Structure formats: C-alpha cells, structure tokens
Coordinates of C-alpha atoms in Angstrom, one line a residue:
M93 CA -0.6 -115.7 35.1
F94 CA 0.2 -117.1 31.7
E95 CA -0.2 -120.8 31.1
Y96 CA -0.6 -123.0 28.1
T97 CA -2.6 -126.2 28.5
L98 CA -2.5 -128.8 25.8
E99 CA -5.9 -130.4 25.6
K100 CA -5.5 -132.7 22.6
Q101 CA -2.9 -133.5 19.9
D102 CA -3.9 -135.1 16.6
G103 CA -0.7 -135.8 14.6
E104 CA 1.3 -132.5 15.1
A105 CA -1.9 -130.4 15.3
R106 CA -2.7 -129.1 18.8
A107 CA -5.8 -127.9 20.6
G108 CA -5.1 -126.0 23.8
V109 CA -5.9 -123.0 26.0
F110 CA -3.6 -120.1 26.7
S111 CA -4.5 -118.2 29.8
T112 CA -4.0 -114.4 30.0
P113 CA -5.1 -111.6 32.3
H114 CA -7.9 -110.6 29.9
G115 CA -9.2 -114.1 29.3
D116 CA -8.4 -117.6 28.0
I117 CA -7.6 -118.1 24.4
K118 CA -8.7 -121.4 22.8
T119 CA -6.1 -122.5 20.3
P120 CA -5.5 -122.8 17.4
V121 CA -6.6 -119.2 17.0
F122 CA -6.6 -116.5 14.3
M123 CA -6.0 -113.0 15.5
P124 CA -7.5 -110.1 13.4
V125 CA -5.1 -107.3 12.9
G126 CA -5.9 -103.9 14.5
T127 CA -2.7 -102.1 13.4
Q128 CA -3.7 -98.7 14.7
A129 CA -5.9 -99.8 17.6
T130 CA -8.7 -100.7 15.3
V131 CA -9.6 -103.6 13.0
K132 CA -10.1 -101.7 9.8
A133 CA -13.8 -101.0 8.9
M134 CA -15.1 -102.9 12.0
T135 CA -16.3 -101.7 15.4
A136 CA -15.2 -103.6 18.5
D137 CA -18.7 -105.1 18.8
Q138 CA -18.5 -106.4 15.2
V139 CA -15.1 -108.0 16.0
K140 CA -16.6 -109.6 19.1
D141 CA -19.6 -110.8 17.1
A142 CA -17.2 -112.5 14.7
A143 CA -16.0 -114.5 17.8
A144 CA -12.5 -113.0 17.8
Q145 CA -10.7 -114.0 21.0
I146 CA -7.7 -111.8 20.6
I147 CA -6.6 -109.0 18.3
L148 CA -3.2 -107.6 17.3
A149 CA -2.0 -104.0 17.4
N150 CA 1.2 -102.6 16.1
T151 CA 3.9 -100.9 18.2
Y152 CA 5.5 -98.9 15.4
H153 CA 2.3 -97.2 14.3
L154 CA 1.0 -96.5 17.8
Y155 CA 4.4 -95.2 18.9
L156 CA 4.3 -92.7 16.0
R157 CA 0.7 -91.7 16.6
P158 CA -1.0 -91.1 19.0
G159 CA 2.1 -92.1 21.1
H160 CA 2.4 -94.7 23.8
E161 CA 2.4 -92.1 26.6
L162 CA -1.0 -90.9 25.5
I163 CA -2.3 -94.4 25.5
R164 CA -0.8 -95.0 28.9
E165 CA -2.6 -91.8 30.1
A166 CA -5.8 -93.2 28.6
G167 CA -5.5 -96.3 30.8
G168 CA -3.8 -98.6 28.4
L169 CA -4.7 -100.0 25.0
H170 CA -7.7 -102.0 26.2
K171 CA -9.5 -98.9 27.5
F172 CA -8.3 -96.7 24.7
M173 CA -9.9 -98.9 22.0
N174 CA -12.7 -100.4 24.2
W175 CA -11.6 -104.0 23.8
N176 CA -11.7 -106.1 26.9
G177 CA -10.2 -109.3 25.4
P178 CA -6.5 -110.1 25.1
I179 CA -4.3 -108.0 22.9
L180 CA -1.0 -108.9 21.3
T181 CA 1.4 -106.1 20.1
D182 CA 3.9 -106.7 17.5
S183 CA 7.3 -105.1 18.2
G184 CA 7.2 -103.0 15.0
G185 CA 10.3 -104.7 13.7
F186 CA 8.7 -105.8 10.4
Q187 CA 7.5 -102.3 9.7
V188 CA 10.9 -100.8 10.5
F189 CA 12.8 -103.3 8.3
S190 CA 10.3 -102.9 5.5
L191 CA 11.3 -99.2 5.3
S192 CA 14.6 -100.4 3.6
K193 CA 16.2 -97.1 2.6
L194 CA 14.8 -95.2 5.5
R195 CA 16.5 -97.2 8.2
D196 CA 19.9 -98.3 9.5
I197 CA 20.5 -101.4 11.6
S198 CA 23.3 -101.9 14.1
E199 CA 23.9 -103.9 17.3
E200 CA 22.3 -101.1 19.3
G201 CA 19.0 -101.3 17.4
A202 CA 17.3 -99.8 14.3
V203 CA 17.4 -96.1 13.4
F204 CA 14.5 -95.2 11.1
R205 CA 12.7 -92.3 9.6
S206 CA 9.0 -92.0 10.1
H207 CA 6.9 -92.8 7.0
L208 CA 4.7 -89.9 8.1
D209 CA 7.0 -86.9 8.4
G210 CA 10.6 -88.2 8.0
S211 CA 11.5 -87.6 11.6
K212 CA 14.3 -89.8 13.0
H213 CA 13.7 -92.5 15.7
L214 CA 15.6 -95.3 17.3
F215 CA 14.1 -98.7 18.3
T216 CA 16.2 -100.8 20.6
P217 CA 15.3 -104.2 22.2
E218 CA 14.9 -102.3 25.5
N219 CA 12.7 -99.3 24.5
V220 CA 10.4 -101.5 22.4
V221 CA 9.6 -103.4 25.6
E222 CA 9.1 -100.1 27.4
I223 CA 6.7 -98.9 24.7
Q224 CA 4.7 -102.1 24.8
E225 CA 4.6 -102.0 28.6
A226 CA 3.1 -98.5 28.3
L227 CA 0.6 -99.8 25.8
G228 CA -0.4 -102.6 28.3
S229 CA -0.9 -105.4 25.8
D230 CA -1.2 -109.0 27.2
I231 CA 1.4 -110.3 24.8
M232 CA 4.5 -108.4 23.8
M233 CA 7.0 -109.3 21.0
V234 CA 10.7 -108.9 21.1
L235 CA 12.5 -106.7 18.5
D236 CA 13.9 -108.8 15.7
E237 CA 15.3 -108.3 12.2
C238 CA 12.9 -109.8 9.6
T239 CA 15.4 -111.2 7.1
P240 CA 14.4 -110.3 3.5
Y241 CA 13.9 -112.9 0.8
P242 CA 16.1 -113.9 -0.8
A243 CA 19.2 -113.4 1.4
D244 CA 22.5 -115.2 1.4
F245 CA 23.5 -117.6 4.1
E246 CA 26.1 -115.4 5.8
Y247 CA 23.8 -112.3 6.0
T248 CA 21.0 -114.5 7.3
K249 CA 23.2 -116.2 9.9
N250 CA 24.6 -112.9 11.2
S251 CA 21.1 -111.3 11.3
M252 CA 19.7 -114.3 13.2
E253 CA 22.5 -114.2 15.8
M254 CA 21.8 -110.5 16.3
T255 CA 18.1 -111.2 16.7
H256 CA 19.0 -113.7 19.5
R257 CA 21.1 -111.1 21.3
W258 CA 18.3 -108.6 21.0
A259 CA 15.9 -111.2 22.3
Q260 CA 18.0 -111.7 25.5
R261 CA 18.2 -108.0 26.0
A262 CA 14.4 -107.7 25.7
R263 CA 14.1 -110.6 28.2
D264 CA 16.3 -108.8 30.7
M265 CA 14.4 -105.6 30.3
K266 CA 10.9 -106.9 30.9
E267 CA 9.4 -105.8 34.2
R268 CA 5.7 -106.4 34.3
D269 CA 4.4 -109.8 35.3
D270 CA 1.0 -109.2 33.8
Q271 CA 2.4 -109.1 30.3
A272 CA 3.9 -112.1 28.4
L273 CA 6.9 -111.7 26.2
F274 CA 7.3 -113.9 23.1
G275 CA 10.7 -114.6 21.4
I276 CA 10.9 -114.8 17.6
V277 CA 12.7 -117.5 15.6
Q278 CA 14.5 -116.3 12.5
G279 CA 16.9 -118.0 10.1
G280 CA 15.6 -117.1 6.6
M281 CA 15.1 -120.0 4.2
Y282 CA 17.9 -122.2 5.6
P283 CA 16.6 -125.2 7.6
E284 CA 19.8 -125.5 9.6
L285 CA 19.5 -121.9 10.7
R286 CA 15.8 -122.3 11.6
K287 CA 16.7 -125.3 13.8
A288 CA 19.5 -123.4 15.5
S289 CA 17.3 -120.4 16.0
A290 CA 14.4 -122.4 17.5
Q291 CA 16.7 -124.0 20.0
A292 CA 18.3 -120.7 21.0
I293 CA 14.9 -118.9 21.4
A294 CA 13.4 -121.9 23.3
G295 CA 16.4 -121.8 25.7
M296 CA 15.5 -118.3 26.7
D297 CA 12.3 -119.5 28.3
F298 CA 9.8 -116.9 27.0
E299 CA 6.1 -117.2 27.8
G300 CA 5.6 -118.1 24.1
N301 CA 7.5 -118.4 20.9
A302 CA 6.9 -117.0 17.4
I303 CA 8.2 -117.9 14.0
G304 CA 9.0 -114.8 12.0
G305 CA 10.5 -114.0 8.6
L306 CA 8.0 -116.2 6.7
S307 CA 5.4 -115.2 4.1
V308 CA 7.8 -112.6 2.8
G309 CA 7.7 -113.6 -0.8
E310 CA 9.0 -117.2 -0.7
P311 CA 6.9 -120.1 -2.2
K312 CA 4.5 -121.7 0.3
H313 CA 6.3 -125.1 0.1
M314 CA 9.4 -123.4 1.4
M315 CA 7.5 -121.7 4.3
Y316 CA 6.2 -125.2 5.2
E317 CA 9.7 -126.6 5.1
M318 CA 10.9 -123.9 7.5
L319 CA 8.1 -124.6 9.9
E320 CA 9.0 -128.3 9.8
A321 CA 12.5 -127.4 10.8
A322 CA 11.7 -125.0 13.6
V323 CA 8.4 -126.0 15.2
P324 CA 9.5 -129.4 16.6
R325 CA 12.3 -127.6 18.5
L326 CA 9.9 -125.3 20.3
P327 CA 8.6 -126.3 23.7
Q328 CA 5.3 -128.3 23.8
T329 CA 4.3 -126.4 26.9
K330 CA 4.3 -122.9 25.3
P331 CA 2.2 -121.4 22.5
R332 CA 3.7 -121.2 19.0
Y333 CA 2.8 -118.2 16.8
L334 CA 3.3 -118.0 13.1
M335 CA 3.5 -114.3 12.3
G336 CA 1.8 -112.6 9.4
V337 CA 0.2 -115.7 7.9
G338 CA -3.6 -115.9 7.3
S339 CA -4.6 -117.4 4.0
M340 CA -7.1 -120.3 4.5
D341 CA -4.8 -123.0 3.2
A342 CA -1.8 -121.7 5.1
L343 CA -3.8 -121.8 8.3
V344 CA -4.7 -125.4 7.8
E345 CA -1.1 -126.3 6.9
G346 CA 0.3 -124.3 9.8
V347 CA -1.9 -126.1 12.3
A348 CA -0.9 -129.4 10.7
R349 CA 2.7 -128.6 11.6
G350 CA 2.0 -127.7 15.2
V351 CA 1.3 -123.9 15.1
D352 CA -1.2 -122.5 17.6
M353 CA -1.6 -118.8 16.8
F354 CA -1.8 -116.8 13.5
D355 CA -2.4 -113.2 12.4
C356 CA -2.8 -111.4 9.0
V357 CA -4.0 -108.2 7.4
L358 CA -5.3 -110.2 4.4
Q359 CA -8.8 -110.5 5.7
T360 CA -9.5 -106.8 5.9
R361 CA -7.2 -105.7 3.1
V362 CA -8.8 -107.8 0.4
A363 CA -12.2 -106.8 1.8
R364 CA -11.4 -103.2 0.9
N365 CA -10.6 -104.3 -2.6
G366 CA -14.0 -106.0 -3.1
T367 CA -12.9 -109.6 -2.4
A368 CA -14.4 -112.2 -0.1
L369 CA -12.6 -115.2 1.4
T370 CA -14.5 -118.5 1.2
R371 CA -13.8 -122.1 2.1
T372 CA -13.1 -122.8 -1.6
G373 CA -10.9 -119.8 -2.3
K374 CA -11.3 -116.1 -3.1
L375 CA -14.5 -114.7 -4.5
V376 CA -14.0 -111.3 -6.2
V377 CA -17.4 -109.8 -5.5
R378 CA -16.7 -106.7 -7.6
N379 CA -16.7 -108.8 -10.8
Q380 CA -19.6 -108.4 -13.3
E381 CA -20.7 -112.0 -12.9
Y382 CA -22.1 -111.2 -9.5
A383 CA -24.2 -108.2 -10.6
R384 CA -27.4 -110.3 -10.5
D385 CA -26.3 -112.9 -8.0
F386 CA -28.8 -112.8 -5.2
R387 CA -27.2 -115.5 -3.1
P388 CA -25.2 -114.7 0.1
I389 CA -21.4 -114.8 -0.2
E390 CA -21.5 -118.3 1.3
E391 CA -24.7 -120.3 1.8
D392 CA -23.7 -121.8 5.1
C393 CA -22.0 -118.7 6.6
D394 CA -23.3 -117.4 9.9
C395 CA -21.9 -113.8 9.6
Y396 CA -24.0 -110.7 9.5
A397 CA -23.2 -110.0 5.9
C398 CA -24.3 -113.4 4.7
K399 CA -27.4 -113.5 6.9
N400 CA -28.6 -110.2 5.6
H401 CA -27.2 -109.3 2.2
T402 CA -26.6 -110.7 -1.3
R403 CA -23.6 -110.8 -3.5
A404 CA -25.4 -108.4 -5.9
Y405 CA -26.0 -105.8 -3.1
I406 CA -22.4 -106.0 -1.8
R407 CA -21.1 -105.7 -5.4
H408 CA -23.2 -102.6 -5.8
L409 CA -21.7 -101.1 -2.6
V410 CA -18.2 -101.9 -3.8
K411 CA -18.7 -100.5 -7.3
T412 CA -20.2 -97.2 -5.9
N413 CA -17.4 -96.9 -3.3
E414 CA -19.8 -97.1 -0.4
I415 CA -18.0 -97.7 2.9
L416 CA -20.6 -100.3 3.9
G417 CA -19.2 -102.6 1.2
S418 CA -15.8 -102.7 3.0
V419 CA -17.5 -103.2 6.3
L420 CA -19.6 -106.1 5.2
L421 CA -16.8 -107.9 3.4
S422 CA -14.5 -107.3 6.4
I423 CA -17.1 -108.8 8.7
H424 CA -17.4 -111.8 6.4
N425 CA -13.7 -112.4 5.9
V426 CA -12.9 -112.2 9.6
R427 CA -15.8 -114.4 10.7
T428 CA -15.0 -117.0 7.9
T429 CA -11.4 -117.2 9.0
I430 CA -12.3 -117.6 12.7
R431 CA -15.0 -120.2 11.8
L432 CA -12.4 -122.2 10.0
M433 CA -10.2 -122.2 13.1
E434 CA -13.2 -123.2 15.3
E435 CA -13.8 -126.2 13.0
I436 CA -10.1 -127.1 12.9
R437 CA -10.0 -127.0 16.8
Q438 CA -13.1 -129.2 17.0
N439 CA -11.7 -131.8 14.6
I440 CA -8.5 -131.9 16.6
L441 CA -10.5 -132.6 19.7
E442 CA -12.4 -135.3 18.0
G443 CA -9.3 -136.8 16.4
T444 CA -10.5 -136.2 12.8
F445 CA -8.1 -133.4 11.8
A446 CA -6.4 -135.5 9.1
A447 CA -9.7 -136.2 7.3
F448 CA -10.8 -132.6 7.7
R449 CA -7.5 -131.4 6.2
K450 CA -7.9 -133.8 3.2
E451 CA -11.4 -132.7 2.6
F452 CA -10.4 -129.0 2.8
D453 CA -7.5 -129.4 0.4
A454 CA -9.8 -131.1 -2.1
A455 CA -12.2 -128.2 -2.2
Y456 CA -9.8 -125.2 -1.9
E457 CA -8.4 -123.4 -4.9
E458 CA -5.8 -120.8 -4.1

C-alpha cells in the first residue's frame, strides 16, 4: 500500500513517487502545514489550486480540540476537513517539548499541561499512535524528544537513545495497514550521534524516515552538516523527510543532500505579517516603498494573487488589517514554494539540478 519508487537521481538529489491510499506523491515535495485541520487563511480548494499534493496536521492540537474521537466520529480527518489528498500528522512531540516548564519527560512518555487551560495530559509512544489511527492520516509520526539547541553531548545521547526506544514501542503498537509510520532521527548537533541514530531508525524498517531536531536555532551550515551525516545512512528505498524546514534556500540545499519531503509554517506565518516569499528572497509588502507599486508580487508567478492583484493593493489590505491580505499572501507563498519544488523535480529528471542550484544560489538573498 505504501511504496517509494526512485525515478531519477542527480548527484544526491532524488525524484521519486511515494504511493499512499489517498494518492501518489511526486517527490521532492513541500507539504503546507494545516496544524488545526486547516492551512491558515486558505480554503481546501485554494490549497488544491496551489498544487499541494499533501498537507500536514498536528496531533497535539487536534487531540486537545476538537478531540481525536470526535474526528473519528466524523469519518476521519480527510472527511472532517474536506481534503481528499494524502495527510501527514506530526506526533505532537515538538509542541509538547516546546512547552518547557509545562512538561515532564520520562521513559514512559511526556506529561504536559495544555496551553489552553492548564489541564494535565500524558503522551506515550503507544497512545500517540492510537490518536493518529483515530485521525486516519496517511502518514503517522512516532513520538520523539526534540533535543533543544544547544544541548550537551551526554544529554543529547541519552535523549536520542530514549527516542529510539520510543520508536520501537510505536512500531510495535501500530495496527492499521492503511497508515504508514515514519521513524525520526535525532542526535542534536553531533555528527556521530546523527549517524548512529540514522542507522538505528533505518534498522526498524519504518515505511519512511524523518530527520527531526533541526531548524531549532542552529546556524544553517550546521543543519546541512547534520543532514550530510544522517541522510546517507537512511534507506534509498524509503522516503526521507526533513521536519519543519521550508525556507527557499533550505529546500534547495535539503534536496541536494537527498531529502524528499519538507514542511513548514513559514509560508502562512509570514503571510499574516505582510511578507511575501519570492525566488530572490523575502519581499515585505507592508513597507512604504510598495504603496504605489502596481506590479504583481512576482512577474512570472502563476498564483491567483499575482494574476489578479498588485503589490500596492495587497499592501493596502495588509495596512488596513483586511483578512484578504493574509489570504492573498498565503496563496502566493504556498504556490511559490510548491512551484520551486516542481522546478527542482523537473531539473532532477533532466539531470540539470546542479546548474539549477547554482543559478538559484546566485539570485537568492536570505
């Protein structure tokens, strides 16, 4: 039911297809984040029009509200949110561990207090799988500890080893054949730990493998070094997912190191702050310099916002706090990111990815 087919490799960059019950996913792929069963400020049709193949939802948030049993009663997450394509659910581990003072980690799992009302809850490797099986996502993630940055070697090693034990417990708990379960590589910013973690997770034979604990405040060059340590030790025959990374330059560099799947809240978050993502860097539309700029956000962009509206109009919406401003910028940012991935994939298939990467780097300003 879940199969990854490698179509072409250009250097370490890969173009493939990952088959799921709700459709094939052409990789490399960017997954818009729909944390609470919605990609913020976008309808399901707008997400489809942006050519999104798969979206991500979050177990932590959906567990707290409306509750996984309600979503099961509704017929599962696909029916609940009216999305008929593939869905990946994060385990909620990152959200739990970001609560810092509101949680306590042990071998059993993570006890945490809700950010909504302070109520006490327990996430274990087993019940996180049960919750995701109730949600009915196509791809589930194991519970892991997202090691903070910076963290000393001993803490990171112990945390990684516990993550491995949790991963095996989640593997043993999984019951549904129509849902894939991905393991997660940890190991902080220590290459030797990243290598060991990749080998351990690969040995558990998950349907796919993720790299977690990156883009948590470390310099980008360090993130790339950790990818270079981990990715070559993950199976060629399984998809590789870099969690929580979505800046345009990091997508190109991640693909160059053999990553297939990415997600990030960046696209819709900066949209709500009046910022557009472009192939040459960020464009802060709310700035005064765009008040009389009657060009689209990007001249060659095929999104609804660029085909129908100007920078001046969108800036006006942002400055007057009109919801449409966030909607148009979200549409643009999601479509621009997906279009980049489409071009990356095409260049891999044509064997021209190295030239594409060089040209992109020359034009992009972080």
